[in-house]
Amino acid sequence: MNEALLRSLTPGVLAILVRRGADFAAAEDAVQDALVEAVRVWPAESPRDPKGWLITVAWRRFLDASRADTARRRREDRMDEEPAPGAVPAVDDTLQLYFLCAHPSLTPSSAVALTLRAVGGLTTRQIAQAYLVPEATMAQRISRAKRTVSGVRFDKPGDVATVLRVLYLVFNEGYSADVDLAAEAIRLTRQLAAAIDHPEVAGLLALMLLHHARRAARTAPDGSLVPLAEQDRGRWDTVLIAEGVDILQAALARDRLGEFQAQAAIAALHADAPTAEETDWVQITEWYDELMRLTDNPVVRLNRAVAVGEADGPRAGLAALAALDDSLPRYTAVAAYLHERDGDLATAARLYAEAAQKAPNLAERDHLTRQAARLNSRRSR
């Protein structure tokens, strides 16, 4: 069973059902039923036209679910509209579906959560981690969003800002976790940039390209994480870096600064440094100040504390960190790093071990555990 194929076909199938009159929640349920049926049937008998098969099965499941609440005449009308068997034109509906999910009847946060779940394929747990909320809270939010759009006509798309937020979170999940969605997020953002002349769309695309350019160097052959300062910069994709910088410079020249442009500027400064030691941390700190002015996000403040620690010394970084909530994800790891920089190896080792217990994935946990072991080994000599 090709799970990647099923994932890639799901947005288009869902979009077709919505366009044919299914409300979003019912369409999503029907598509999920069709995917379950595909997992059961395809290993023994793979269809010649997988997308056409999914559309037909999902539409029939939708009709079956509608019969209990729909009059006979309406049922018969819908049966006449059933998609004919055969090849389906290869149309990419994914970006359109992102806009449909960002419906004006939803709050931006609910629209993002619903889209990540329905179109991005992320689990409720992954979305909750991205939002820094408990999984149960996110499950309730997604359920409310489904109820809100149930029966709503999807003839008025959502706004660009919400779609950008979704694409950004999908890219981050694909870049750092076990669902490989980063390349798909870049592809869709390229489509959006080609369709909409908007500096923040360009800023997001530049940010994605600059981060993606470093992806090959982020892990060692054994799968372990390689921190930015230790990465082999010869493995960075200079073509992607050059493209990202060009796109960013054109966006900044329009003097309509947004958070994605500011984040891309920070990424560009990292990419521009020949070595970790030559990184312009003073400029990076200034860009974090701009970013805080644009969005008072606790994760931005956490990252700024690291930049301050590099620019002005670890004690300055620890002072900035002390003003933040210590329950923030990766707070303990940042504290461990700054204490190590300050020469307090015992505290750093203890904090690395604590951070490992809180790590969101296995690779990060293993990395932090090794950091703690390294410092304990140094202290015992």
Coordinates of C-alpha atoms in Angstrom, one line a residue:
M1 CA 0.0 0.0 0.0
N2 CA 1.4 3.4 -1.1
E3 CA 0.5 5.7 1.8
A4 CA 2.3 8.6 0.1
L5 CA 0.0 8.2 -3.0
L6 CA -3.1 8.2 -0.8
R7 CA -1.9 11.3 1.0
S8 CA -1.3 13.1 -2.2
L9 CA -4.7 12.2 -3.7
T10 CA -6.7 13.1 -0.6
P11 CA -6.9 17.0 -1.1
G12 CA -8.1 16.7 -4.7
V13 CA -10.8 14.1 -3.8
L14 CA -12.0 16.2 -0.9
A15 CA -12.2 19.3 -3.1
I16 CA -14.2 17.6 -5.8
L17 CA -16.8 16.4 -3.2
V18 CA -17.1 19.9 -1.8
R19 CA -17.6 21.4 -5.2
R20 CA -20.3 18.8 -6.0
G21 CA -22.3 20.0 -3.0
A22 CA -21.1 18.0 0.0
D23 CA -20.7 20.0 3.1
F24 CA -17.1 19.9 4.4
A25 CA -17.5 17.7 7.5
A26 CA -19.5 15.1 5.6
A27 CA -17.1 15.2 2.6
E28 CA -14.1 14.6 4.9
D29 CA -15.8 11.7 6.6
A30 CA -16.6 10.2 3.2
V31 CA -13.1 10.6 2.0
Q32 CA -11.7 9.0 5.2
D33 CA -14.1 6.0 4.6
A34 CA -12.8 5.7 1.0
L35 CA -9.2 5.7 2.3
V36 CA -10.0 2.9 4.7
E37 CA -11.6 0.9 1.9
A38 CA -8.5 1.6 -0.3
V39 CA -6.2 0.2 2.4
R40 CA -8.4 -2.9 2.5
V41 CA -8.8 -3.5 -1.3
W42 CA -5.8 -2.1 -3.1
P43 CA -3.2 -4.5 -2.0
A44 CA -5.1 -7.3 -3.7
E45 CA -6.5 -5.3 -6.7
S46 CA -4.9 -2.0 -7.4
P47 CA -7.1 0.3 -9.6
R48 CA -5.9 1.7 -12.9
D49 CA -7.1 5.2 -11.9
P50 CA -6.6 5.6 -8.2
K51 CA -8.0 9.1 -8.0
G52 CA -11.1 8.2 -10.0
W53 CA -11.6 5.1 -7.7
L54 CA -11.4 7.2 -4.6
I55 CA -13.8 9.9 -5.9
T56 CA -16.4 7.2 -6.9
V57 CA -16.2 5.4 -3.5
A58 CA -16.1 8.6 -1.5
W59 CA -19.1 10.1 -3.4
R60 CA -21.1 6.9 -2.8
R61 CA -20.2 6.9 0.9
F62 CA -21.3 10.5 1.1
L63 CA -24.6 9.6 -0.6
D64 CA -25.1 6.7 1.7
A65 CA -24.6 8.9 4.7
S66 CA -27.0 11.5 3.3
R67 CA -29.9 9.2 2.7
A68 CA -31.2 9.2 6.2
D69 CA -31.6 13.0 6.2
T70 CA -32.4 13.8 2.6
A71 CA -35.7 13.6 0.7
R72 CA -36.1 11.0 -2.1
R73 CA -36.2 13.5 -4.9
R74 CA -33.0 15.2 -3.6
R75 CA -31.3 11.8 -3.3
E76 CA -32.2 10.9 -6.9
D77 CA -30.9 14.3 -8.2
R78 CA -27.5 13.7 -6.5
M79 CA -27.3 10.2 -7.9
D80 CA -27.5 11.7 -11.4
E81 CA -24.5 13.8 -10.6
E82 CA -22.3 10.8 -9.6
P83 CA -18.9 11.0 -11.3
A84 CA -18.6 8.7 -14.3
P85 CA -16.0 5.9 -14.0
G86 CA -12.8 6.5 -16.0
A87 CA -9.8 8.7 -15.9
V88 CA -10.0 12.0 -14.0
P89 CA -8.1 15.1 -15.3
A90 CA -4.9 15.7 -13.3
V91 CA -5.9 19.0 -11.6
D92 CA -4.2 20.1 -8.4
D93 CA -6.9 21.3 -6.1
T94 CA -4.8 21.5 -3.0
L95 CA -4.1 25.2 -2.8
Q96 CA -7.8 25.9 -3.6
L97 CA -8.8 23.6 -0.7
Y98 CA -6.5 25.6 1.6
F99 CA -8.4 28.7 0.8
L100 CA -11.8 27.0 1.2
C101 CA -10.8 25.7 4.7
A102 CA -9.8 29.2 5.6
H103 CA -13.5 30.1 5.5
P104 CA -14.6 33.5 6.9
S105 CA -17.1 31.7 9.3
L106 CA -14.1 30.3 11.2
T107 CA -11.6 32.1 13.4
P108 CA -8.1 32.1 12.0
S109 CA -6.8 29.6 14.6
S110 CA -9.7 27.2 13.9
A111 CA -9.3 27.5 10.2
V112 CA -5.6 26.7 10.5
A113 CA -6.2 23.7 12.7
L114 CA -9.0 22.3 10.4
T115 CA -6.8 22.7 7.3
L116 CA -3.8 21.0 8.9
R117 CA -6.0 18.1 9.9
A118 CA -8.1 17.7 6.8
V119 CA -5.7 18.7 4.0
G120 CA -2.2 18.6 5.6
G121 CA -2.7 15.1 7.0
L122 CA -1.2 16.0 10.4
T123 CA -2.5 14.3 13.5
T124 CA -4.3 16.2 16.3
R125 CA -1.3 15.7 18.5
Q126 CA 1.1 17.2 15.9
I127 CA -1.2 20.2 15.5
A128 CA -1.5 20.7 19.3
Q129 CA 2.3 20.7 19.6
A130 CA 2.6 23.3 16.9
Y131 CA 0.0 25.5 18.7
L132 CA 1.6 24.8 22.2
V133 CA -1.8 23.6 23.6
P134 CA -2.9 20.3 25.1
E135 CA -4.1 17.6 22.6
A136 CA -7.6 17.5 24.1
T137 CA -7.9 21.3 23.6
M138 CA -6.9 21.0 19.9
A139 CA -9.3 18.1 19.4
Q140 CA -12.2 20.2 20.7
R141 CA -11.1 23.1 18.5
I142 CA -11.1 20.9 15.4
S143 CA -14.5 19.4 16.2
R144 CA -16.0 22.9 16.7
A145 CA -14.5 24.0 13.4
K146 CA -16.1 21.0 11.6
R147 CA -19.5 21.8 13.2
T148 CA -19.2 25.4 12.2
V149 CA -18.6 24.7 8.5
S150 CA -21.0 21.8 8.4
G151 CA -23.7 22.8 5.8
V152 CA -21.9 26.1 5.0
R153 CA -21.5 26.9 1.3
F154 CA -17.8 27.1 0.4
D155 CA -18.3 29.8 -2.2
K156 CA -16.3 32.5 -0.3
P157 CA -12.6 31.7 0.2
G158 CA -10.6 32.7 3.2
D159 CA -7.9 35.3 3.4
V160 CA -4.2 35.0 2.4
A161 CA -2.9 35.5 6.0
T162 CA -4.7 32.4 7.2
V163 CA -3.5 30.3 4.3
L164 CA 0.1 31.5 4.9
R165 CA -0.1 30.5 8.5
V166 CA -1.3 27.0 7.5
L167 CA 1.5 26.6 4.9
Y168 CA 4.1 27.8 7.5
L169 CA 2.9 25.2 10.1
V170 CA 2.8 22.4 7.5
F171 CA 6.4 23.3 6.4
N172 CA 7.6 23.3 10.0
E173 CA 6.0 19.9 10.8
G174 CA 7.4 18.4 7.6
Y175 CA 10.9 20.0 8.3
S176 CA 11.3 18.8 11.8
A177 CA 9.1 15.8 12.4
D178 CA 8.1 12.4 10.9
V179 CA 5.7 13.7 8.3
D180 CA 7.5 14.8 5.2
L181 CA 5.4 17.8 4.1
A182 CA 8.1 20.4 3.6
A183 CA 8.5 20.0 -0.1
E184 CA 4.7 20.0 -0.6
A185 CA 4.5 23.3 1.4
I186 CA 7.2 24.8 -0.8
R187 CA 5.4 23.7 -3.9
L188 CA 2.1 25.2 -2.8
T189 CA 3.8 28.5 -1.7
R190 CA 5.4 28.8 -5.1
Q191 CA 2.0 28.4 -6.7
L192 CA 0.6 31.1 -4.3
A193 CA 3.5 33.5 -5.1
A194 CA 2.9 33.0 -8.8
A195 CA -0.8 33.9 -8.4
I196 CA -0.6 36.7 -5.8
D197 CA 1.7 39.7 -5.7
H198 CA 2.1 39.9 -1.9
P199 CA 5.4 40.7 0.0
E200 CA 4.5 38.3 2.8
V201 CA 3.9 35.4 0.4
A202 CA 7.3 36.1 -1.0
G203 CA 8.7 36.3 2.5
L204 CA 7.3 32.9 3.4
L205 CA 8.7 31.4 0.2
A206 CA 12.1 32.9 0.9
L207 CA 12.0 31.6 4.5
M208 CA 11.1 28.1 3.4
L209 CA 13.8 28.0 0.8
L210 CA 16.5 29.2 3.2
H211 CA 15.6 26.6 5.8
H212 CA 15.2 23.8 3.2
A213 CA 18.6 24.6 1.8
R214 CA 20.2 23.4 5.1
R215 CA 18.1 20.2 5.4
A216 CA 20.8 17.8 4.1
A217 CA 23.2 19.0 6.8
R218 CA 20.8 18.8 9.7
T219 CA 21.2 15.1 10.3
A220 CA 24.2 12.7 10.5
P221 CA 24.3 9.4 8.6
D222 CA 23.0 7.7 11.7
G223 CA 20.0 10.0 11.8
S224 CA 21.2 12.0 14.8
L225 CA 20.6 15.8 14.8
V226 CA 23.5 18.1 13.9
P227 CA 23.1 21.6 15.5
L228 CA 23.4 24.6 13.2
A229 CA 26.9 25.6 14.6
E230 CA 28.2 22.1 13.8
Q231 CA 26.7 21.6 10.3
D232 CA 28.9 21.1 7.3
R233 CA 28.1 24.3 5.4
G234 CA 29.5 22.7 2.2
R235 CA 26.3 20.5 2.2
W236 CA 24.0 23.5 2.2
D237 CA 22.2 24.1 -1.1
T238 CA 23.6 27.3 -2.4
V239 CA 21.2 27.5 -5.3
L240 CA 18.2 27.5 -2.9
I241 CA 20.0 30.0 -0.7
A242 CA 20.6 32.4 -3.6
E243 CA 17.0 32.1 -4.7
G244 CA 15.7 32.7 -1.2
V245 CA 17.9 35.8 -0.7
D246 CA 16.8 37.2 -4.1
I247 CA 13.1 36.7 -3.3
L248 CA 13.6 38.2 0.2
Q249 CA 15.5 41.3 -1.1
A250 CA 12.7 42.0 -3.6
A251 CA 10.1 41.7 -0.9
L252 CA 12.0 43.9 1.6
A253 CA 12.4 46.6 -1.0
R254 CA 8.6 47.1 -1.0
D255 CA 8.8 48.4 2.6
R256 CA 5.8 46.4 3.8
L257 CA 7.6 44.3 6.5
G258 CA 5.8 41.3 7.9
E259 CA 6.7 38.5 10.2
F260 CA 7.7 36.0 7.5
Q261 CA 10.0 38.6 5.9
A262 CA 11.7 39.2 9.3
Q263 CA 12.1 35.5 9.9
A264 CA 13.6 35.1 6.4
A265 CA 16.0 37.9 7.1
I266 CA 17.3 36.0 10.2
A267 CA 17.6 32.8 8.1
A268 CA 19.5 34.7 5.4
L269 CA 22.0 36.0 8.0
H270 CA 22.7 32.5 9.1
A271 CA 23.1 31.3 5.5
D272 CA 25.4 34.2 4.7
A273 CA 27.9 33.4 7.5
P274 CA 30.9 31.4 6.1
T275 CA 31.3 29.8 9.6
A276 CA 29.3 29.7 12.8
E277 CA 31.8 32.0 14.5
E278 CA 31.3 34.7 11.8
T279 CA 27.5 34.8 12.3
D280 CA 26.3 38.4 12.7
W281 CA 24.4 37.9 16.0
V282 CA 24.0 41.6 16.6
Q283 CA 21.9 41.9 13.4
I284 CA 20.0 38.8 14.1
T285 CA 19.1 40.2 17.6
E286 CA 17.9 43.4 15.9
W287 CA 15.7 41.3 13.5
Y288 CA 14.2 39.5 16.5
D289 CA 13.4 42.8 18.0
E290 CA 11.5 43.7 14.7
L291 CA 9.8 40.3 14.9
M292 CA 8.7 40.9 18.5
R293 CA 7.2 44.2 17.4
L294 CA 5.2 42.4 14.7
T295 CA 4.1 39.4 16.7
D296 CA 4.5 39.0 20.4
N297 CA 5.1 35.2 20.2
P298 CA 6.7 33.4 23.1
V299 CA 8.7 31.2 20.8
V300 CA 10.2 34.4 19.2
R301 CA 11.2 35.6 22.6
L302 CA 12.8 32.3 23.4
N303 CA 14.8 32.4 20.1
R304 CA 15.8 36.0 20.8
A305 CA 17.2 35.0 24.2
V306 CA 19.6 32.6 22.3
A307 CA 20.6 35.5 20.0
V308 CA 21.2 37.8 22.9
G309 CA 23.3 35.2 24.5
E310 CA 25.5 35.0 21.4
A311 CA 25.7 38.7 20.8
D312 CA 26.1 40.0 24.4
G313 CA 27.2 36.9 26.3
P314 CA 25.5 34.0 28.0
R315 CA 24.5 35.9 31.1
A316 CA 22.6 38.5 29.1
G317 CA 20.9 35.6 27.3
L318 CA 20.0 34.0 30.7
A319 CA 18.6 37.3 31.9
A320 CA 16.4 37.5 28.8
L321 CA 15.3 33.9 29.3
A322 CA 14.4 34.5 32.9
A323 CA 11.5 36.8 31.8
L324 CA 9.8 33.9 29.9
D325 CA 7.5 31.1 31.0
D326 CA 9.7 28.0 31.8
S327 CA 7.0 25.7 30.5
L328 CA 7.6 26.8 26.9
P329 CA 8.8 24.0 24.6
R330 CA 12.6 23.9 24.4
Y331 CA 12.9 26.4 27.2
T332 CA 15.0 24.0 29.3
A333 CA 17.2 23.1 26.3
V334 CA 17.9 26.8 25.7
A335 CA 18.7 27.2 29.4
A336 CA 21.1 24.3 29.3
Y337 CA 22.9 25.7 26.3
L338 CA 23.3 29.2 27.9
H339 CA 24.5 27.7 31.2
E340 CA 27.1 25.6 29.3
R341 CA 28.3 28.8 27.5
D342 CA 28.6 30.4 30.9
G343 CA 30.8 27.6 32.2
D344 CA 28.2 26.1 34.7
L345 CA 28.6 22.5 33.4
A346 CA 26.8 20.8 36.3
T347 CA 23.6 22.9 35.8
A348 CA 23.8 22.5 32.1
A349 CA 24.1 18.7 32.2
R350 CA 21.1 18.5 34.6
L351 CA 19.1 20.8 32.3
Y352 CA 20.0 18.8 29.2
A353 CA 18.8 15.6 30.9
E354 CA 15.5 17.4 31.9
A355 CA 15.1 18.7 28.3
A356 CA 15.6 15.3 26.9
Q357 CA 12.6 14.0 28.9
K358 CA 10.4 16.8 27.4
A359 CA 11.7 16.4 23.8
P360 CA 8.9 16.2 21.2
N361 CA 10.6 13.6 19.1
L362 CA 13.1 10.8 19.3
A363 CA 15.9 12.5 17.4
E364 CA 15.8 15.6 19.6
R365 CA 15.6 13.4 22.8
D366 CA 18.7 11.5 21.7
H367 CA 20.6 14.7 20.9
L368 CA 19.9 16.2 24.3
T369 CA 20.7 13.0 26.1
R370 CA 24.1 12.9 24.3
Q371 CA 24.7 16.6 25.3
A372 CA 24.1 15.7 29.0
A373 CA 26.4 12.7 28.8
R374 CA 29.1 14.8 27.1
L375 CA 29.1 17.3 29.9
N376 CA 29.0 14.7 32.7
S377 CA 32.0 13.0 31.0
R378 CA 33.9 16.3 31.0
R379 CA 33.1 16.9 34.7
S380 CA 34.3 13.5 35.7
R381 CA 37.8 13.9 34.2

